[in-house]
C-alpha positions in Angstrom: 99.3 77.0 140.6 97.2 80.3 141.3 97.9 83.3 139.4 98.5 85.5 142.4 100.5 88.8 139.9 97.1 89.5 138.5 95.4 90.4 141.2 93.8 94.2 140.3 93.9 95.6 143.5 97.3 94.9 144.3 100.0 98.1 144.3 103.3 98.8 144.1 106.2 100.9 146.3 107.6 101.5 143.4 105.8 104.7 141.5 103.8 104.2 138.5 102.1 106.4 136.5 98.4 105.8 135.8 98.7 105.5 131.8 101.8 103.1 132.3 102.0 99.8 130.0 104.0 98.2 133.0 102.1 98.2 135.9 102.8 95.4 138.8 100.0 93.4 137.0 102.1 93.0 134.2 105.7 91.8 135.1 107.1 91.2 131.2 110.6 89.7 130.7 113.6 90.9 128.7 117.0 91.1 128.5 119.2 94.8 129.2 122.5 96.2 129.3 123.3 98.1 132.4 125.6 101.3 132.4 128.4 98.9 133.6 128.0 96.9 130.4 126.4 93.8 132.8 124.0 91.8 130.7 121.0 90.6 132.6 117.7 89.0 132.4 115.0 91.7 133.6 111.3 92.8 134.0 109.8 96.3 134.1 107.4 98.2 136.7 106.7 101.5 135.8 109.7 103.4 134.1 112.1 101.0 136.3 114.2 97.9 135.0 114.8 95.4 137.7 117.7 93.1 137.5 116.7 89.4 138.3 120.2 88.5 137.9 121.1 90.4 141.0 117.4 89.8 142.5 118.7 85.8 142.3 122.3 86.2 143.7 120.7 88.3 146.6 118.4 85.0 147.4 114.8 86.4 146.6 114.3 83.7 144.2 115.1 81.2 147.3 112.3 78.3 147.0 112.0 78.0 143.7 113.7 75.3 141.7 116.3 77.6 139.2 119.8 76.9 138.0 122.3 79.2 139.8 122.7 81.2 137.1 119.3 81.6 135.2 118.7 85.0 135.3 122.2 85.7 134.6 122.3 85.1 131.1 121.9 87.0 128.1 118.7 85.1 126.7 115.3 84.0 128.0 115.7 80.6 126.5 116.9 78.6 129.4 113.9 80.3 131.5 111.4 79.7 128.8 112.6 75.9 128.5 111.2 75.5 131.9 108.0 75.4 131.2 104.8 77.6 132.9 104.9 76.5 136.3 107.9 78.2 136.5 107.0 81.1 135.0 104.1 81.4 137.2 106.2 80.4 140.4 108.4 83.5 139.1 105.9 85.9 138.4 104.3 85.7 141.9 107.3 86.2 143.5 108.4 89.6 141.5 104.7 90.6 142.3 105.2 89.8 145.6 108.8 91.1 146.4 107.4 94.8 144.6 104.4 94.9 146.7 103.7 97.7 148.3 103.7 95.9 151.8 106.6 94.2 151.4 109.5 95.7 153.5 112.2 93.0 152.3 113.7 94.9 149.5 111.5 98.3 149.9 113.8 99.0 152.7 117.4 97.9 152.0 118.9 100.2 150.2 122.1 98.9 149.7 119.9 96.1 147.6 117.9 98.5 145.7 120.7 100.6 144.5 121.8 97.1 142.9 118.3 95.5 141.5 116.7 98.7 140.2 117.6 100.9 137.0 115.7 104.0 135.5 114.4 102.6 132.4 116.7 105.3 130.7 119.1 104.0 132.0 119.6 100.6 130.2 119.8 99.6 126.8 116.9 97.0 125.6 118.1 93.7 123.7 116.4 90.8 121.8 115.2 89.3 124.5 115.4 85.6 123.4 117.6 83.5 120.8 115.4 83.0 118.4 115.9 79.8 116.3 113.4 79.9 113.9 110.4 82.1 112.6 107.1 81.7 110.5 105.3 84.3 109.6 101.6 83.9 108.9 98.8 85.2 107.4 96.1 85.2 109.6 93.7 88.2 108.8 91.2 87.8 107.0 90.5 91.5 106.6 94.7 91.7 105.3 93.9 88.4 103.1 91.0 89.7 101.4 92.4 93.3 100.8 95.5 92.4 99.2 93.5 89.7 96.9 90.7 92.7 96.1 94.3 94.6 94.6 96.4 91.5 92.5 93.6 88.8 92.2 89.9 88.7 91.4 87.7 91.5 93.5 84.7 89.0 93.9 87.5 85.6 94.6 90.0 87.5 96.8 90.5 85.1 99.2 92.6 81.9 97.7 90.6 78.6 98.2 93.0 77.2 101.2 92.7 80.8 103.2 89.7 79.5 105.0 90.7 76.3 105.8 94.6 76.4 107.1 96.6 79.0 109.1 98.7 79.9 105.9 102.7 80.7 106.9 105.9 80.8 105.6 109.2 80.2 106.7 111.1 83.5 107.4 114.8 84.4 108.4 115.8 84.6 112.4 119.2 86.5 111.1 117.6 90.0 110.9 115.0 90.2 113.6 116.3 93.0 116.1 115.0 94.9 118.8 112.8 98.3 119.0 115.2 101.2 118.7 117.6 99.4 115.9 117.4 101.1 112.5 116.5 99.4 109.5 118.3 100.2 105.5 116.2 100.3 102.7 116.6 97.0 100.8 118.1 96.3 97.4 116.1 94.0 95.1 114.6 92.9 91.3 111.5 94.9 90.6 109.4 94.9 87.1 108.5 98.4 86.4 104.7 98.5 85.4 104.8 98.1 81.3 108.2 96.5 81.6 109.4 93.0 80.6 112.5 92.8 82.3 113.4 93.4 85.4 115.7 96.0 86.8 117.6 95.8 90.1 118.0 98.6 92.6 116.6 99.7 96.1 112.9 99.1 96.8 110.5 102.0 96.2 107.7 100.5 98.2 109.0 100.1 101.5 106.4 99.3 104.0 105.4 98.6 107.7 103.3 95.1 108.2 101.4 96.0 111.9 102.0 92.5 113.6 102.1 90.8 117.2 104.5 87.6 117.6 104.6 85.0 120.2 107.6 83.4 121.7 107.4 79.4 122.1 108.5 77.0 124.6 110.2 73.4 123.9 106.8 72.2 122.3 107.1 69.1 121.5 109.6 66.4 120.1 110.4 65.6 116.4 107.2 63.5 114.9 104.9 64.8 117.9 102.1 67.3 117.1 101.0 69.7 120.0 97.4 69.8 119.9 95.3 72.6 119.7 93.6 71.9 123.6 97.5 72.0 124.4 99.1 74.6 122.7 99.0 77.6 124.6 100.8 75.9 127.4 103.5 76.1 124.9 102.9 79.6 124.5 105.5 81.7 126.5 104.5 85.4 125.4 103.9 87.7 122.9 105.5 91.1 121.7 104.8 94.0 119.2 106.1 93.1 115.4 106.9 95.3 112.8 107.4 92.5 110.0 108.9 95.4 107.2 108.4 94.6 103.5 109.3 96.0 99.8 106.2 95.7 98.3 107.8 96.1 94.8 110.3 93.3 94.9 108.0 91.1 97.0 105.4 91.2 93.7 108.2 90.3 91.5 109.7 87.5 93.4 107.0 85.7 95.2 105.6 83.4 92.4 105.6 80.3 92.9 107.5 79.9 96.2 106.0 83.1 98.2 108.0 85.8 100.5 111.9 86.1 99.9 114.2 89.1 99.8 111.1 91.3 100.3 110.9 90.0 103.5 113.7 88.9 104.7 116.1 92.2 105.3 114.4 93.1 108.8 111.7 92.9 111.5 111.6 95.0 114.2 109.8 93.9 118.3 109.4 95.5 121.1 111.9 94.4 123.5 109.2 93.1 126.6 108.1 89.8 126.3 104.4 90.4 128.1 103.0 86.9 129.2 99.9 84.7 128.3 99.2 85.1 132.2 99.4 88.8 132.4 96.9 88.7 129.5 94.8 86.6 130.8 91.7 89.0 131.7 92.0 90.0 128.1 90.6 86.9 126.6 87.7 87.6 123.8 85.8 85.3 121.3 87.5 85.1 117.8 85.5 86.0 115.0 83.5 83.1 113.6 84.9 80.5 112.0 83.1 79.6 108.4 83.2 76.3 106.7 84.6 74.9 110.4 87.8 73.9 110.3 89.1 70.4 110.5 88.9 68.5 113.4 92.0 69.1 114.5 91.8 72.6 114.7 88.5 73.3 116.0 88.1 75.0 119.4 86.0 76.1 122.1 85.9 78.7 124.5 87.4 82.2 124.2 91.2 82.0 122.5 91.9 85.6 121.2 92.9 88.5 122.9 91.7 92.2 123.0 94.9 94.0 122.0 94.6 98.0 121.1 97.4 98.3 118.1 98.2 102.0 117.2 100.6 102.9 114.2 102.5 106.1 113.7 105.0 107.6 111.4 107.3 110.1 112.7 109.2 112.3 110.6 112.8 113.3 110.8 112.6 117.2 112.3 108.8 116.6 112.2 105.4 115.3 114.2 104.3 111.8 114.3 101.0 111.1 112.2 98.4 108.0 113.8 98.0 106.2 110.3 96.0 102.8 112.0 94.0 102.0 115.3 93.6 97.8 115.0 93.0 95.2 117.6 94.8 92.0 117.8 91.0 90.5 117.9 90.5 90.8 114.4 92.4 88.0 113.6 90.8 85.0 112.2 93.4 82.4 113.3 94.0 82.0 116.5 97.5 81.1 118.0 96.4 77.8 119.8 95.5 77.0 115.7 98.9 78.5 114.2 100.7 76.4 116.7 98.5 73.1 116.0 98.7 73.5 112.3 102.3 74.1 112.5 103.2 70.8 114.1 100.6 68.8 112.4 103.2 67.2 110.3 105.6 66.1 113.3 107.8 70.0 112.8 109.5 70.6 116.1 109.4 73.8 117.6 111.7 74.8 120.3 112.0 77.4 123.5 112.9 81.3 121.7 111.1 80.3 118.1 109.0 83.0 116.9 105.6 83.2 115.4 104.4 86.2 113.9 100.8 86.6 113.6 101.0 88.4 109.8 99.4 91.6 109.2 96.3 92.6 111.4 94.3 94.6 109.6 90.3 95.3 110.9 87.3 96.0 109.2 87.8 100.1 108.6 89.5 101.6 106.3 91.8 103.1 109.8 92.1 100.0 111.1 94.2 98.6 108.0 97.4 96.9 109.0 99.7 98.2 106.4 100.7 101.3 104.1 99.7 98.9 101.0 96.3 98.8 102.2 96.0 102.1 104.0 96.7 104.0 100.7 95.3 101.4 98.6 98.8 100.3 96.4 99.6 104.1 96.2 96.4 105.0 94.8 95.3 107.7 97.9 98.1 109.5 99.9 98.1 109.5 103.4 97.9 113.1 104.8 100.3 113.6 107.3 100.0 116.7 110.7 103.3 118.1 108.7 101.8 118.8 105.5 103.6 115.8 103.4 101.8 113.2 102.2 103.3 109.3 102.6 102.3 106.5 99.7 104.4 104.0 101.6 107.3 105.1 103.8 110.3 107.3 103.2 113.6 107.5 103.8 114.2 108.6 107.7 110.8 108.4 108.7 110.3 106.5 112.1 107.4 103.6 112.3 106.0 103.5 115.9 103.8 100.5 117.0 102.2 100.7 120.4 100.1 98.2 122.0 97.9 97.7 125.2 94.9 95.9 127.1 92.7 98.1 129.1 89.3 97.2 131.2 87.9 99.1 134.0 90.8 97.5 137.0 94.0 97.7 135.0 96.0 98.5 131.9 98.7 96.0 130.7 101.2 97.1 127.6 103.8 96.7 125.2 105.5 99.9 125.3 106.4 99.7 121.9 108.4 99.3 118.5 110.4 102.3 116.6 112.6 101.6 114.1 113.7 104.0 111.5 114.1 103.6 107.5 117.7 104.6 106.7 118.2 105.4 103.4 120.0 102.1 100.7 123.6 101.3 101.6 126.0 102.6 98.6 126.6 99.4 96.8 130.2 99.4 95.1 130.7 96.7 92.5 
């Protein structure tokens, strides 16, 4: 099935900037509430939201093999369950049906005024149930920072690092979309000099710069997907803002890793942007030494050359750039996350969620996280307002943008803001 969408030189009617993330090369999906509280499944060109629920009741989906009411729910998982062609089939028709040729819904009004929202217009929601997420830890610049800080400088990589994708199981409960704010966690912390621990809010709050990818019915109970197969399985990806207390997370991870540090919130971007789209983005990975195991080697080109930018923003203030990274960096790829992590028979079903872990590249600004960026506290981050920011405070905004660009086309994220509320008052 040809990828017709990505065709550079097609246009649009509608009107799209020049710097927009959304162009009609892109065509992401997610999920919006309309004015009229109407829940639909959607995609984006330009600063408009189109409603493919109404799209389908109106018959431009006529041809293609969908359930009568697929775009009319509140999740992508039905829609993701039905595997690539679809997608594909899909895509090419929403590129069609917006092309700037096309008269069919360029000139009915009476349509229009039902299919197409300004982008301010809507409200954004998690675009897919998501069943289960693992986190992992895929960068070896991250890897080898963090061991230079708790471990041995000259061993900071553990001896597995090079040889599996290392993940963790995280918690699906408190992943919400860009725009949601987020509370400072409560938590045990062990003061430096200190024997016992003391409970309270965290004092190391921090931003993990991550991108996720959304998963299709992979494979059955028992049956691995194999590294050749696995980004057929691979629906999407989105922006991830995986927050963590750095202070309870270094009491509590021994033996069993990640917990409460980890598990009060996590923050995407609310457009699910698709392998296909991403396609003329594909780049080597970085070298792979000792090889890995048969059943994770690879050929060909399997990462992708994703700008990441983080900011901080403020209350009543300016937004500092604290990190330029590139999805590139990372030394895993996701064909090899997705093999490892159904090695062992593990099922993975449509809406599960993989985040990639902290990308962090080889400069100092391309770090991946305020632990690293300010070395554990050591050097202050200057901010445009003056202030200085060892991890992040109360009210300040974390922004995480995101984007593919080469000489045709541009395709983006948008992006993920969340703010850092200050601790709920606990009354015991």
């Amino acid at each position: 099935m040809p990828n017709y969408a990505n065709d550079p030189s097609k246009k649009s009617w509608l009107e799209i900037k020049n710097e927009s993330d959304f162009p009609i090369q892109n065509i992401p999906f997610g999920v919006f509430i309309t004015k009229e509280d109407v829940i639909t499944i959607g995609t984006r060109i330009g600063d408009y939201a189109i409603d493919m629920g109404a799209l389908q009741q109106l018959g431009y989906f006529e041809g293609i093999d969908l359930t009568d009411d697929m775009f009319m729910q509140d999740t992508l998982n039905d829609f993701i369950s039905d595997g690539k062609k679809t997608w594909r089939l899909v895509r090419n028709r929403l590129s069609d049906i917006f092309l700037d040729s096309n008269p069919k819904l360029r000139d009915n009004d009476s349509h229009k005024n039902v299919v197409i929202f300004k982008i301010d217009d809507v409200e954004m929601l998690l675009p897919v149930q998501i069943g289960d997420y693992t986190d992992f830890y895929s960068s070896k610049e991250h890897a080898t920072n963090v061991g230079k800080m708790f471990r041995d400088p000259e061993n900071a990589l553990l001896p597995n690092w090079l040889h599996i994708p290392v993940g963790y199981h995280g918690r699906s409960s408190t992943i919400v979309p860009s725009g949601i704010p987020v509370h400072r966690p409560y938590g045990q912390t062990l003061p430096n000099g200190e024997t016992q621990p003391v409970f309270g809010p965290s004092r190391l709050v921090d931003f993990e710069l991550e991108m996720a990818f959304i998963t299709t019915d992979a494979n059955l109970m028992g049956e691995p997907v194999s590294v050749a197969e696995a980004e057929a399985s691979i629906f999407g990806m989105v922006l991830f803002n995986d927050w963590s207390a750095r202070d309870i997370q270094k009491w509590e991870y021994v033996p069993l890793g990640p917990f409460l540090a980890k598990n009060f919130a996590s923050s995407i971007s609310p457009w699910i942007v698709t392998l296909d789209a991403l396609e003329p983005f594909r780049c080597a990975s970085p070298e792979q030494s000792p090889k890995p195991l048969p059943y994770l080697q690879q050929t060909g080109s399997h990462a992708y050359d994703i700008n990441l930018q983080v900011a901080i923003h403020p209350e009543n203030s300016v937004e500092t750039i604290v990190s330029n990274s590139n999805f590139k960096y990372m030394y895993w790829t996701m064909s090899q996350q997705l093999a490892h992590h159904t090695i062992n028979g593990c099922r993975v079903n449509s809406g599960d969620m993989m985040g990639s872990g902290t990308i962090s590249g080889p400069t100092p600004d391309s770090f991946g996280s305020m632990l690293e960026l300010s070395w554990g506290g050591q050097n202050p981050i200057k901010m445009n307002d003056g202030s200085e920011r060892k991890f992040i405070n109360d009210n300040d905004t974390v922004i995480i943008r995101g984007y593919c660009k080469n000489n045709e086309v541009r395709i983006g994220f948008g992006e993920v803001s969340s703010k850092l509320l200050p601790a709920i008052e606990l009354k015991f």
